[in-house]
mmCIF file of C-alpha atoms in Angstrom:
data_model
loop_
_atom_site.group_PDB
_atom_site.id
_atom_site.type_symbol
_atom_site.label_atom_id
_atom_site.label_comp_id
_atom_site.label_asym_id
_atom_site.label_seq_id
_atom_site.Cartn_x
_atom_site.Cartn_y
_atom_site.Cartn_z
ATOM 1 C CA UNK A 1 35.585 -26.090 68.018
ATOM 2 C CA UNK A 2 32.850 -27.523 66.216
ATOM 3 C CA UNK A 3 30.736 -24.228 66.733
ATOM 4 C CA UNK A 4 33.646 -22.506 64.853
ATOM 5 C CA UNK A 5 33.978 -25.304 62.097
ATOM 6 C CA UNK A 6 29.889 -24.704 61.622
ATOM 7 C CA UNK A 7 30.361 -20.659 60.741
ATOM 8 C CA UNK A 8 33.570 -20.989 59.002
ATOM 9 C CA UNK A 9 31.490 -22.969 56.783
ATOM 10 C CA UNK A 10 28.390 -20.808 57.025
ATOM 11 C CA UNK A 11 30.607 -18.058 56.392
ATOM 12 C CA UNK A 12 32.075 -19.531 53.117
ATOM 13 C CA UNK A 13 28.780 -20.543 51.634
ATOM 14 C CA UNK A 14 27.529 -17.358 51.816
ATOM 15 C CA UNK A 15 30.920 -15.705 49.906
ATOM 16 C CA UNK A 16 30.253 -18.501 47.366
ATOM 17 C CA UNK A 17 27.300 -17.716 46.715
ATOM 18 C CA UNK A 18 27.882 -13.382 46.236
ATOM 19 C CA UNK A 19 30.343 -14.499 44.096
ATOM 20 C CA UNK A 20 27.857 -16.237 41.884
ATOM 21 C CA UNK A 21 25.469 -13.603 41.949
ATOM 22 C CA UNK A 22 28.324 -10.531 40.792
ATOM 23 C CA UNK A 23 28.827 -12.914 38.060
ATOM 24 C CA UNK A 24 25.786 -13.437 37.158
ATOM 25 C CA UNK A 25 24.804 -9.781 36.921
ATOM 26 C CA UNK A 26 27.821 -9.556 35.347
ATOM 27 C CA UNK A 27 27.453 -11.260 32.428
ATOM 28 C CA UNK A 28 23.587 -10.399 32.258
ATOM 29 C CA UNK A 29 25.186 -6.965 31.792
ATOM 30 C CA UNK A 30 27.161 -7.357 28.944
ATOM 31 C CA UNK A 31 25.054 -10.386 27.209
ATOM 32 C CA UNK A 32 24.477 -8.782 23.442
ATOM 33 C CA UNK A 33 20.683 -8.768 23.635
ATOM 34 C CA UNK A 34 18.870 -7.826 20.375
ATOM 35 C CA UNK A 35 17.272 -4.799 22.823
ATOM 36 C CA UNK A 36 21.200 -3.814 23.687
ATOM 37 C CA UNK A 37 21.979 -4.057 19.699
ATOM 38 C CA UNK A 38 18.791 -1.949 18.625
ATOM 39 C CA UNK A 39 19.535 0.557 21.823
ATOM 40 C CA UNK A 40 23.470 0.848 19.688
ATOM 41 C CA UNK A 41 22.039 1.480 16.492
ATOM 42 C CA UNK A 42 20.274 4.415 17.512
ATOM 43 C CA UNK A 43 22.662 5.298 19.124
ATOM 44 C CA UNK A 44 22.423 5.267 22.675
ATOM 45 C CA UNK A 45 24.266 3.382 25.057
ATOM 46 C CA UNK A 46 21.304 2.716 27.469
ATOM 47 C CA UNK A 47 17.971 0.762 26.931
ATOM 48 C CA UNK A 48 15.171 3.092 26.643
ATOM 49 C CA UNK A 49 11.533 2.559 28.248
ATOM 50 C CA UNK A 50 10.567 2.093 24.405
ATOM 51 C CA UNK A 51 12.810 -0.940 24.004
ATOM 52 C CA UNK A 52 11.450 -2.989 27.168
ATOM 53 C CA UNK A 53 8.095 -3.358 25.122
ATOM 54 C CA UNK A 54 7.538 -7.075 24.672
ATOM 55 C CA UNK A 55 8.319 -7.760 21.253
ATOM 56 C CA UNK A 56 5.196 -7.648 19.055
ATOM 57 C CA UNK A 57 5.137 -10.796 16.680
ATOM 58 C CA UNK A 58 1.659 -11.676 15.978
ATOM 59 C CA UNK A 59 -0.582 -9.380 13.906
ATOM 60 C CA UNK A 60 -2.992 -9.534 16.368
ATOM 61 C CA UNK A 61 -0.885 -7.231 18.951
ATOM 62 C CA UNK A 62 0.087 -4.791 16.339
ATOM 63 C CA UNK A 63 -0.904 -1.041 17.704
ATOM 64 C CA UNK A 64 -4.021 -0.007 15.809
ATOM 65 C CA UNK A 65 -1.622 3.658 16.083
ATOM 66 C CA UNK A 66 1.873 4.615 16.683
ATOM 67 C CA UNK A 67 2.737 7.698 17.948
ATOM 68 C CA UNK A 68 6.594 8.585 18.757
ATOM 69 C CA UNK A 69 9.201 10.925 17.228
ATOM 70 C CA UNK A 70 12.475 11.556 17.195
ATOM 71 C CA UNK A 71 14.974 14.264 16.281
ATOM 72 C CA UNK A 72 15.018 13.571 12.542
ATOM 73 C CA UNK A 73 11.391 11.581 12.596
ATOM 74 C CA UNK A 74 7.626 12.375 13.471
ATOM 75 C CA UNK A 75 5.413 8.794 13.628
ATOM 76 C CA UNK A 76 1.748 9.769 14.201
ATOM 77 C CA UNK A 77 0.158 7.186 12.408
ATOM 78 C CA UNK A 78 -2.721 4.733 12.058
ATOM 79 C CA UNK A 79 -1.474 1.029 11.470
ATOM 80 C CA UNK A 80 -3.628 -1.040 9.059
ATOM 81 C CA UNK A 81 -3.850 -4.557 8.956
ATOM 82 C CA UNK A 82 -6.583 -5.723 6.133
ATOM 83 C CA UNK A 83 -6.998 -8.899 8.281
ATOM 84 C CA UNK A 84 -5.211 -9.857 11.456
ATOM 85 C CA UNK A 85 -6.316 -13.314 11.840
ATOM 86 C CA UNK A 86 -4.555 -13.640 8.217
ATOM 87 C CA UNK A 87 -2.303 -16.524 7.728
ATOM 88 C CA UNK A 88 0.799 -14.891 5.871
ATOM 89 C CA UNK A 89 2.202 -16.895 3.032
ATOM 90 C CA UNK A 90 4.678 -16.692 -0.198
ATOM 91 C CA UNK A 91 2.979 -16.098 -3.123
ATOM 92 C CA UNK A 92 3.994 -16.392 -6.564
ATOM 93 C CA UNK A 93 2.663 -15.043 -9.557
ATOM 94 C CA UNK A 94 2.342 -13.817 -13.187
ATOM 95 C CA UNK A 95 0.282 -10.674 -14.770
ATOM 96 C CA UNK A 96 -3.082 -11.361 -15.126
ATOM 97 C CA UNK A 97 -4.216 -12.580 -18.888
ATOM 98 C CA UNK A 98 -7.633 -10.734 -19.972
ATOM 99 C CA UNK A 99 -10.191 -11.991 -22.425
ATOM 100 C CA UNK A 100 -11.435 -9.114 -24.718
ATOM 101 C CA UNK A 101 -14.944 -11.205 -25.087
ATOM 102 C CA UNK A 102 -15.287 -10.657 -21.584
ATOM 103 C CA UNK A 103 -14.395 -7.143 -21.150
ATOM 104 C CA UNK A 104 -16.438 -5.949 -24.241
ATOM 105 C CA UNK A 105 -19.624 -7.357 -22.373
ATOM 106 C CA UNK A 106 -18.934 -4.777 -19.496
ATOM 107 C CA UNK A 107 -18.485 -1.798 -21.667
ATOM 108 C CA UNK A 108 -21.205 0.729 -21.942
ATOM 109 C CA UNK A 109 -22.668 2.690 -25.167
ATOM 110 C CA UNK A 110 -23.008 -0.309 -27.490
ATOM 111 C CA UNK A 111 -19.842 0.825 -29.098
ATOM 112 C CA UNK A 112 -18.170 -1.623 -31.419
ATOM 113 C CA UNK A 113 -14.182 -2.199 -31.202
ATOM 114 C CA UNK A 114 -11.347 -2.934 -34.097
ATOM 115 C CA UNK A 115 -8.403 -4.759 -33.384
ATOM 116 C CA UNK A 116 -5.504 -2.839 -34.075
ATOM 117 C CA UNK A 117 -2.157 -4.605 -35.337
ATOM 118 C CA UNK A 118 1.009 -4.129 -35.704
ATOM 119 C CA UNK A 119 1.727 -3.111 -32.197
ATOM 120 C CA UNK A 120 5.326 -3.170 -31.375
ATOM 121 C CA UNK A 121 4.838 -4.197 -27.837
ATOM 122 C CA UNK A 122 4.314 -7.801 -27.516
ATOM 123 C CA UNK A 123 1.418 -9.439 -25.560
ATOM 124 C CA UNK A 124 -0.332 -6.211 -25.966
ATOM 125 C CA UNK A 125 -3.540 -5.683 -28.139
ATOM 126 C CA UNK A 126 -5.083 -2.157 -28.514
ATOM 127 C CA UNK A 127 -8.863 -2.099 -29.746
ATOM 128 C CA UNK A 128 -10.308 1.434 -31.102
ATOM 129 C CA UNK A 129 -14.074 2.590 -30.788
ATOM 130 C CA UNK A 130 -16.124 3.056 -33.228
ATOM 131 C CA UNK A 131 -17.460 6.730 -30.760
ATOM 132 C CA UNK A 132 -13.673 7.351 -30.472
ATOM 133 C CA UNK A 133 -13.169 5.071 -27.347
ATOM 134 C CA UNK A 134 -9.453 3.025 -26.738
ATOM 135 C CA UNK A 135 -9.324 -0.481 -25.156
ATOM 136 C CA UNK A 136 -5.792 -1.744 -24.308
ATOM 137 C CA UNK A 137 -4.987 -4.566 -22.827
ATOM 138 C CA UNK A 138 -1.564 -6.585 -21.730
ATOM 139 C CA UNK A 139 -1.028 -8.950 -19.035
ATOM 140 C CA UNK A 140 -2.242 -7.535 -15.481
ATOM 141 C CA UNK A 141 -3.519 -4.884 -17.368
ATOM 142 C CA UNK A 142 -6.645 -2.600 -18.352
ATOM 143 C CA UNK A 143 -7.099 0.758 -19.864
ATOM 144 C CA UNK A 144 -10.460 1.354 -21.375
ATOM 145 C CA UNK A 145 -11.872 4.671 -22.157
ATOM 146 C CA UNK A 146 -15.237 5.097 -23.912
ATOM 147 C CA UNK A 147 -16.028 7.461 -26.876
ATOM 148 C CA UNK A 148 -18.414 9.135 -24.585
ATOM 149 C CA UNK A 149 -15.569 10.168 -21.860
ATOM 150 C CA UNK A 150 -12.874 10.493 -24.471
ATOM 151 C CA UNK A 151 -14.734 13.595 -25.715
ATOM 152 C CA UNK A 152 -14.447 14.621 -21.242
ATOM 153 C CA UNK A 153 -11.686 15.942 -18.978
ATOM 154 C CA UNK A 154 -12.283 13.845 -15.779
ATOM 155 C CA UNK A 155 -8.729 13.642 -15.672
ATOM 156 C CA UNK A 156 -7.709 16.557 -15.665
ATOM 157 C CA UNK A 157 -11.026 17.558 -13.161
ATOM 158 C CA UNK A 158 -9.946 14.705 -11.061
ATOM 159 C CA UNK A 159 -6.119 15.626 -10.433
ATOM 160 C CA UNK A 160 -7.598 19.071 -8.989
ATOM 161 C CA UNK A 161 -6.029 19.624 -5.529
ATOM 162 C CA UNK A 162 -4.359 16.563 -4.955
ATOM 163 C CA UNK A 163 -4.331 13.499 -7.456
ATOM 164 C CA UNK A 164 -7.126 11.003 -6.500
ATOM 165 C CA UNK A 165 -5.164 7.585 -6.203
ATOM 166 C CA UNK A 166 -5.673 5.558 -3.040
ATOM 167 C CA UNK A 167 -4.170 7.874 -0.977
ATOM 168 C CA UNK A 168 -6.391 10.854 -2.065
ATOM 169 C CA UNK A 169 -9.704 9.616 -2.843
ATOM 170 C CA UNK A 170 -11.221 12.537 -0.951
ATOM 171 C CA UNK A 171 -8.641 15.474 -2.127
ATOM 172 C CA UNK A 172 -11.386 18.180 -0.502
ATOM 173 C CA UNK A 173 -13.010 19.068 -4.110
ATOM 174 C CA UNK A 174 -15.632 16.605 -4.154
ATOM 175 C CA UNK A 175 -17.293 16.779 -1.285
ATOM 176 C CA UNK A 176 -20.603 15.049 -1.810
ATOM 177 C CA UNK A 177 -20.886 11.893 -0.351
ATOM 178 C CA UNK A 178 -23.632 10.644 -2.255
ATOM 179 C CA UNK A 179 -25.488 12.082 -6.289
ATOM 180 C CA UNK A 180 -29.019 11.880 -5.523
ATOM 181 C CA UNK A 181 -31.114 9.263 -7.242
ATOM 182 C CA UNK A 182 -28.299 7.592 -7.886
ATOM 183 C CA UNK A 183 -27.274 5.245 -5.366
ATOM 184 C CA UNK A 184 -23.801 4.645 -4.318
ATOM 185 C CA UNK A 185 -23.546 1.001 -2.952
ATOM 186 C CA UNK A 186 -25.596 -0.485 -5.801
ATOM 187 C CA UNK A 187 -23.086 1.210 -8.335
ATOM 188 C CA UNK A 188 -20.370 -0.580 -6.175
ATOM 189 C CA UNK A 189 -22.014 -3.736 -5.924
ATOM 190 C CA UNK A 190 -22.247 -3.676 -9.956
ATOM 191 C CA UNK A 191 -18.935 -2.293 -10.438
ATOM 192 C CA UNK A 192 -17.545 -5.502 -7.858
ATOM 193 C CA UNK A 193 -19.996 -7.315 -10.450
ATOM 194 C CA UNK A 194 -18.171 -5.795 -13.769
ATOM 195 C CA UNK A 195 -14.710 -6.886 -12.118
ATOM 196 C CA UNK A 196 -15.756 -10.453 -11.776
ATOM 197 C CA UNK A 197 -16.711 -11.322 -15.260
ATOM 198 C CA UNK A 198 -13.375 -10.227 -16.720
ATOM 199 C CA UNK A 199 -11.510 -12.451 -13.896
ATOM 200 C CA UNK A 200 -10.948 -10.003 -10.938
ATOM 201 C CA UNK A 201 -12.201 -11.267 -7.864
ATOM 202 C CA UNK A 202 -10.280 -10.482 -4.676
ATOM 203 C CA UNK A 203 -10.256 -6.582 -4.526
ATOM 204 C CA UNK A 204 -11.457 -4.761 -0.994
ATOM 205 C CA UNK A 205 -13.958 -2.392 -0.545
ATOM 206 C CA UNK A 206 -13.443 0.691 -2.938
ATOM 207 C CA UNK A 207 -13.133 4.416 -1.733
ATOM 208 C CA UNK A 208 -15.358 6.015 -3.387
ATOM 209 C CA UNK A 209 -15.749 9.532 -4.802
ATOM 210 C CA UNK A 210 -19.532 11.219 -5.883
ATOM 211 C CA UNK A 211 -18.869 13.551 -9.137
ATOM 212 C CA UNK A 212 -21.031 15.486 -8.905
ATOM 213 C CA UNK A 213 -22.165 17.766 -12.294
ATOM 214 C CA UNK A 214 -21.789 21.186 -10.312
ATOM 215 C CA UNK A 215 -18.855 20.554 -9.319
ATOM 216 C CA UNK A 216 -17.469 19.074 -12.152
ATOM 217 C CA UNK A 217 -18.823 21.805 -14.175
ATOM 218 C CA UNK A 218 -16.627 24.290 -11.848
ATOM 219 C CA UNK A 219 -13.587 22.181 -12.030
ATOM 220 C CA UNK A 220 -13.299 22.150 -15.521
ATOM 221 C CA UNK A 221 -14.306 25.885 -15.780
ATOM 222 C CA UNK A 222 -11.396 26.415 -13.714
ATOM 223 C CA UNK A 223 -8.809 24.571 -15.763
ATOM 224 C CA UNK A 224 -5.481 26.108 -15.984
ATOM 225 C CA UNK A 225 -5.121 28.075 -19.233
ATOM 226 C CA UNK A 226 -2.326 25.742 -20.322
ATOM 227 C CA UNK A 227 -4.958 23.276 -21.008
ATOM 228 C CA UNK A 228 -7.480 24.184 -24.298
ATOM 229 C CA UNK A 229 -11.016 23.821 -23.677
ATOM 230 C CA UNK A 230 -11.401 21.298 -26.909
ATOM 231 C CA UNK A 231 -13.639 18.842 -25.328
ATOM 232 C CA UNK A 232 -16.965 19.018 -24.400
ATOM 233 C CA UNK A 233 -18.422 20.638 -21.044
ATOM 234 C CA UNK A 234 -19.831 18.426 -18.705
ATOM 235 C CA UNK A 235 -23.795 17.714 -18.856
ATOM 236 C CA UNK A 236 -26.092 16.338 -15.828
ATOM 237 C CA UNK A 237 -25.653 12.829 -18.027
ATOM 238 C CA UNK A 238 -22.260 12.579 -16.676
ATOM 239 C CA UNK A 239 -21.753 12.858 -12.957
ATOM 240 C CA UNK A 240 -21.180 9.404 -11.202
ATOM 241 C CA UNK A 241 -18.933 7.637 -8.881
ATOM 242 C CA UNK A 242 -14.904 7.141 -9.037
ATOM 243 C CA UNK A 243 -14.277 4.130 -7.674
ATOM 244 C CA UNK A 244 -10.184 2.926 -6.331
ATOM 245 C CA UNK A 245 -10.377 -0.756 -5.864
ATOM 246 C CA UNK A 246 -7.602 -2.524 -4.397
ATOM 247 C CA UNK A 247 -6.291 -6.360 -4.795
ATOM 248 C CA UNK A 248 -5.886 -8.208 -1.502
ATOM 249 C CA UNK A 249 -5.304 -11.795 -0.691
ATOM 250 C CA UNK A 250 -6.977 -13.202 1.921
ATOM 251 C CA UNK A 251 -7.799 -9.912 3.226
ATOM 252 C CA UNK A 252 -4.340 -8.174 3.241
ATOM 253 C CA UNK A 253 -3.900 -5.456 -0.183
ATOM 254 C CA UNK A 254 -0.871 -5.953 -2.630
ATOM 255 C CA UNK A 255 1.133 -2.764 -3.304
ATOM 256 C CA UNK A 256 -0.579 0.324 -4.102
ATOM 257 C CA UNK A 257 2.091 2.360 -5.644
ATOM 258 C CA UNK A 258 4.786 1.576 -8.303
ATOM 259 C CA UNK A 259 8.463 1.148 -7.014
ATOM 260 C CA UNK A 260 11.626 -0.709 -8.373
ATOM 261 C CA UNK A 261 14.005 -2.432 -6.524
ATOM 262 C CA UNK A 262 17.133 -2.450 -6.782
ATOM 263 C CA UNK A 263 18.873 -3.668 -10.070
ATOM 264 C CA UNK A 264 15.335 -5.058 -10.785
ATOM 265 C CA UNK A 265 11.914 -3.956 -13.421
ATOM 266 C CA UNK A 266 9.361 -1.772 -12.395
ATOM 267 C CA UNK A 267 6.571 -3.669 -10.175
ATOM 268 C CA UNK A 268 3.277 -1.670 -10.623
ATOM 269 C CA UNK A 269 0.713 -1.289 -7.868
ATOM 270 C CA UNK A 270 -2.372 -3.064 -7.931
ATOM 271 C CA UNK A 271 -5.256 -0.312 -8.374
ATOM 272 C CA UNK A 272 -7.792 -0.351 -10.027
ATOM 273 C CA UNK A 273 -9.721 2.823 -10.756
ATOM 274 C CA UNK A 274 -13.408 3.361 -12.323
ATOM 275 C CA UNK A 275 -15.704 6.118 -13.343
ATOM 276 C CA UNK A 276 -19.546 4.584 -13.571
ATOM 277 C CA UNK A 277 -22.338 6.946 -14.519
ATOM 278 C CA UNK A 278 -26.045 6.318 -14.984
ATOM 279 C CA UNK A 279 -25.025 4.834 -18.602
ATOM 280 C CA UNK A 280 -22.580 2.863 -17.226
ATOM 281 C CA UNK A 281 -18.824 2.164 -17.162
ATOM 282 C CA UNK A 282 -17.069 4.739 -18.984
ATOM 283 C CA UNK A 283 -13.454 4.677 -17.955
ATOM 284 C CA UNK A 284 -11.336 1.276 -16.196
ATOM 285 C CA UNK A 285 -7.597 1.255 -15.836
ATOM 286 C CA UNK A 286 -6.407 -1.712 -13.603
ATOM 287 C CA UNK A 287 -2.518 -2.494 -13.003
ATOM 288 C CA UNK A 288 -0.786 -5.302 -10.927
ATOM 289 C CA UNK A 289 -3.249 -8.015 -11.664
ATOM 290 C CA UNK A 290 -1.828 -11.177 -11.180
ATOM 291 C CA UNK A 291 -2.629 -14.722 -11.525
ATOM 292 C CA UNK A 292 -1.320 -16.080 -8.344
ATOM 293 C CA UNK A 293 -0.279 -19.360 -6.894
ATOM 294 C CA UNK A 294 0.657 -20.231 -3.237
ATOM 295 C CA UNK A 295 4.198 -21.456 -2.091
ATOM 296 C CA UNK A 296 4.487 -24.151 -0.040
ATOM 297 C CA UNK A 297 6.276 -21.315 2.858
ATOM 298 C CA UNK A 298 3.811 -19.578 5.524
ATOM 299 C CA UNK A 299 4.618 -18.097 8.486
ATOM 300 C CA UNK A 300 3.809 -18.262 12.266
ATOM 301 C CA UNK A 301 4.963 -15.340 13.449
ATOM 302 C CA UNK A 302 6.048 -11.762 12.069
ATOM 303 C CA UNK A 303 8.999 -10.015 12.674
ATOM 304 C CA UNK A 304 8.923 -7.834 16.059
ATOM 305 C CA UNK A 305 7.078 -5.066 15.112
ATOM 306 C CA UNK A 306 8.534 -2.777 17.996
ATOM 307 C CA UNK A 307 12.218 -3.068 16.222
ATOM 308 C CA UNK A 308 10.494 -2.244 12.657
ATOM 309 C CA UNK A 309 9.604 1.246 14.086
ATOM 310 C CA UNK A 310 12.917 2.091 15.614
ATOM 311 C CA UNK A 311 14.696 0.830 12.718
ATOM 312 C CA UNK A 312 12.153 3.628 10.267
ATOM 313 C CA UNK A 313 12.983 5.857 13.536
ATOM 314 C CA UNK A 314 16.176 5.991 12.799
ATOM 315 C CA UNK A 315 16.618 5.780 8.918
ATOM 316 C CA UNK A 316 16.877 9.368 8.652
ATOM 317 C CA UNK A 317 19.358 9.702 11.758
ATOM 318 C CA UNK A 318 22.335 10.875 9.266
ATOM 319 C CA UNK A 319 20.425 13.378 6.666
ATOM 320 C CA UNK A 320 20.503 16.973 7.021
ATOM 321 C CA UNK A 321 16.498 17.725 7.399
ATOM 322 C CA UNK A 322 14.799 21.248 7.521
ATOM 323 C CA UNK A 323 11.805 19.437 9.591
ATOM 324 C CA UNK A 324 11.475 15.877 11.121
ATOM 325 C CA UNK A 325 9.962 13.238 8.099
ATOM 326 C CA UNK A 326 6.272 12.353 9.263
ATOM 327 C CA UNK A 327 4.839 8.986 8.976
ATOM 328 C CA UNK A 328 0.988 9.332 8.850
ATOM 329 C CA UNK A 329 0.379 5.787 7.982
ATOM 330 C CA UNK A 330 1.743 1.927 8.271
ATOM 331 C CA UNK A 331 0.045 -0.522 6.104
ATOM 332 C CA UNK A 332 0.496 -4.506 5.883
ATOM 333 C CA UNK A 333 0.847 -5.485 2.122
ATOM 334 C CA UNK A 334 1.916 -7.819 0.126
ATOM 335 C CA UNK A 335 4.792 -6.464 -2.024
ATOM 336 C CA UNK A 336 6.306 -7.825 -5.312
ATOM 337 C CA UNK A 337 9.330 -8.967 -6.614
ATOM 338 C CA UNK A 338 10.741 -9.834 -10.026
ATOM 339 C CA UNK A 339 12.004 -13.020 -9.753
ATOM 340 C CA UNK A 340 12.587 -13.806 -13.748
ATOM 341 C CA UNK A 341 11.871 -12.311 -17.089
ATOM 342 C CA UNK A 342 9.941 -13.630 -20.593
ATOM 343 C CA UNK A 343 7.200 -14.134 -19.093
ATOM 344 C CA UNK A 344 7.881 -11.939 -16.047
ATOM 345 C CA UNK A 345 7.242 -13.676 -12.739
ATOM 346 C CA UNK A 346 6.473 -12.377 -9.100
ATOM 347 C CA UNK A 347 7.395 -13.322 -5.804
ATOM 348 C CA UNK A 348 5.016 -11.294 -3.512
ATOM 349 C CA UNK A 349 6.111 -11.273 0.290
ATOM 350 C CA UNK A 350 4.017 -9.649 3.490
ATOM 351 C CA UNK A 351 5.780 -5.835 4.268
ATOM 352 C CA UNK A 352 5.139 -3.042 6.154
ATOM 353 C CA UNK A 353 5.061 0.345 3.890
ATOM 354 C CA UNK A 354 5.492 3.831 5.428
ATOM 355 C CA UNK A 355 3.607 6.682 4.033
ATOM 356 C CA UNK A 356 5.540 9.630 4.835
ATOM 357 C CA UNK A 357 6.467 13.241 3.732
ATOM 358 C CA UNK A 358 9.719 15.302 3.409
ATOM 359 C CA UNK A 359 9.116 19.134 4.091
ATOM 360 C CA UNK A 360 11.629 21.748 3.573
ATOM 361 C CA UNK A 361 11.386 25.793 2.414
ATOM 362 C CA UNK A 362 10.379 24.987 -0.942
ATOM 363 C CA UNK A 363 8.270 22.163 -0.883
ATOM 364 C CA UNK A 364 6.986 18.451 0.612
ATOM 365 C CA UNK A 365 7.809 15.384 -1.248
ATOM 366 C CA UNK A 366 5.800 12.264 -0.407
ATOM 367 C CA UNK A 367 7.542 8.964 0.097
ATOM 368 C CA UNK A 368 6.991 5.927 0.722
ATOM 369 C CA UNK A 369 10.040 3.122 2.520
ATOM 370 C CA UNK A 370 9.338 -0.416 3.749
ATOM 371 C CA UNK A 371 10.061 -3.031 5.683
ATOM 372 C CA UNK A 372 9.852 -6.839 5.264
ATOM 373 C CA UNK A 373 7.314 -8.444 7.765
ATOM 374 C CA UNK A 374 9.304 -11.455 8.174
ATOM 375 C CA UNK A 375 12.898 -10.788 8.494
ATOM 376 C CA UNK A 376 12.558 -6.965 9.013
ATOM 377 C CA UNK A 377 15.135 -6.146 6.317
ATOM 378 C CA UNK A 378 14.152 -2.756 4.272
ATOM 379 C CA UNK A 379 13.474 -2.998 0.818
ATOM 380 C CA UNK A 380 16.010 -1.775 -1.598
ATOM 381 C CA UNK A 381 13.863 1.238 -3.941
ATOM 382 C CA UNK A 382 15.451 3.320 -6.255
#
């Protein structure tokens, strides 16, 4: 009798504990896990082998490249991270205000500047050349032109092929990595120089571009008719090096492109471009400067980088698309915010932008989309 008592008990145990275990498996099963919620947005009712990734939330684990596509999305693209032992912060500030004592030391050709007045824009002074040059400046912003260049078409040379911005620096027209006799790095080390005397100090390491005078002799031979030949031709005198700088804090770059958000003003990247020659600086134009101040808000951890790329996976799900949108690169910036007006002032929060490009019969439109770092909500552009 006890022998029976013994596996009647043995026997119950054991159907105890299935019980528990069908339970358990059953509620593991239908547990809303933020893997089971990103699996539904895409659309798919079962956990891919993507999703079991461990979620990525310190820069120092980011990919260094993604590559995975989708129906409606093509991601082959290099992930940059300025710095990955940064420590990401809030950061606050207002455009940049510039001296014109300290820029006029910087400019080249001894050419003498007058004030003009009058301007109906406020905080913003325009100086003319006495060559024909044009200073203007307003805050978190240069553009400076000398009477030498004035009488040029670099831009119009320069926007051959592809438009040289930060994206472009090397748009496959000039090819030359270095002008002989005329050495590269110093001209960037002087330039970086330039930059600090008017109060611009944290910029990264330009890409640079050697303009050379056969090619741009060529280039501006081969102007589009639209455009009259009322300047001067290039001479030997006037090849150099286009520089694109770009503003960082503590290693990580602030916007590069202009956007608006939402309901909100126009934030402008934070370039700054420069032609140098053997006389010197003849053109500057720098945007998003600001004068910046920390918050009292930084951050241990980033948002799981894993869910950022199926959420830009599947932004396009519902458009009609001749070809998948490719993603060629993911960059960690800093990106503004308007947070009042008069004076305007900045919040400036780590994101992740997406450079990426729309094809269809006609043509391919670039675009860019991104992502907040720390709460992985997209930015609202118009």
């Amino acid at each position: 009798m006890k022998k029976n008592t013994g596996y009647v008990c043995r026997l119950l145990q054991f159907s105890g504990l299935l019980m528990l275990m069908m339970a358990v498996f059953l509620f593991a099963g239908c547990y809303p896990t933020q893997k089971r919620d990103t699996a539904e947005i895409a659309g798919s009712s079962v956990v891919s082998e993507e999703m079991e990734k461990a979620a990525v939330t310190q820069l120092k684990d980011v990919p260094q490249t993604v590559q995975e596509s989708t129906e409606t999305t093509a991601i082959d693209a290099q992930v940059e991270i300025g710095n990955s032992s940064a420590k990401l912060t809030s950061l606050s500030g207002q455009g940049k205000q510039f001296s014109y004592d300290s820029i006029e030391k910087i400019l080249s050709g001894g050419e003498s500047f007058s004030q003009n007045t009058g301007l109906p824009e406020q905080n913003v002074q325009a100086y003319q050349g006495s060559n024909g040059g044009l200073l203007t400046l307003g805050p978190g912003f240069i553009s400076y032109i000398s009477g030498k260049s004035s009488l040029k078409q670099y831009s119009l040379v320069l926007n051959s092929g592809l438009p040289m911005d930060d994206r472009y620096i090397d748009n496959g027209v000039f090819t030359k990595g270095e002008i002989p006799g005329f050495d590269k790095q110093q001209t960037i080390s002087q330039a970086k120089e330039w930059l600090r005397e008017i109060g611009i100090e944290d910029v990264g390491e330009p890409k640079a571009a050697a303009l050379d005078y056969e090619t741009l002799s060529e280039q501006y031979e081969n102007l589009d008719g639209d455009f009259p030949k009322d300047s001067e031709p290039f001479t030997p005198e006037d090849e150099g090096y286009y520089l694109v700088f770009r503003c960082e804090y503590d290693g990580i770059p602030f916007l590069a492109q202009n956007y608006v958000l939402t309901g909100k003003t126009q934030c402008s990247g934070s370039v700054i471009k420069m032609i140098v020659t053997r006389d010197g600086l003849q053109e500057l134009y720098a945007d998003g400067i600001y004068e910046l101040q920390e918050n009292n808000e930084t951050f241990d951890c980033i948002y799981d980088f894993n869910q950022i790329i199926r959420k830009a996976e599947t932004k396009f799900q519902d458009v009609m698309l001749d070809e998948p949108v490719k993603i060629n690169r993911i960059e960690l910036i800093y990106a503004p915010d308007v947070t009042s007006v008069n004076p305007i002032t900045y919040k400036l929060s780590p994101c992740w932008v997406f450079y990426a490009a729309s094809s269809s019969q006609s043509k391919s439109t670039d675009m860019f989309f991104y992502y907040s770092a720390i709460t992985g909500e997209e930015l609202g552009v118009e």
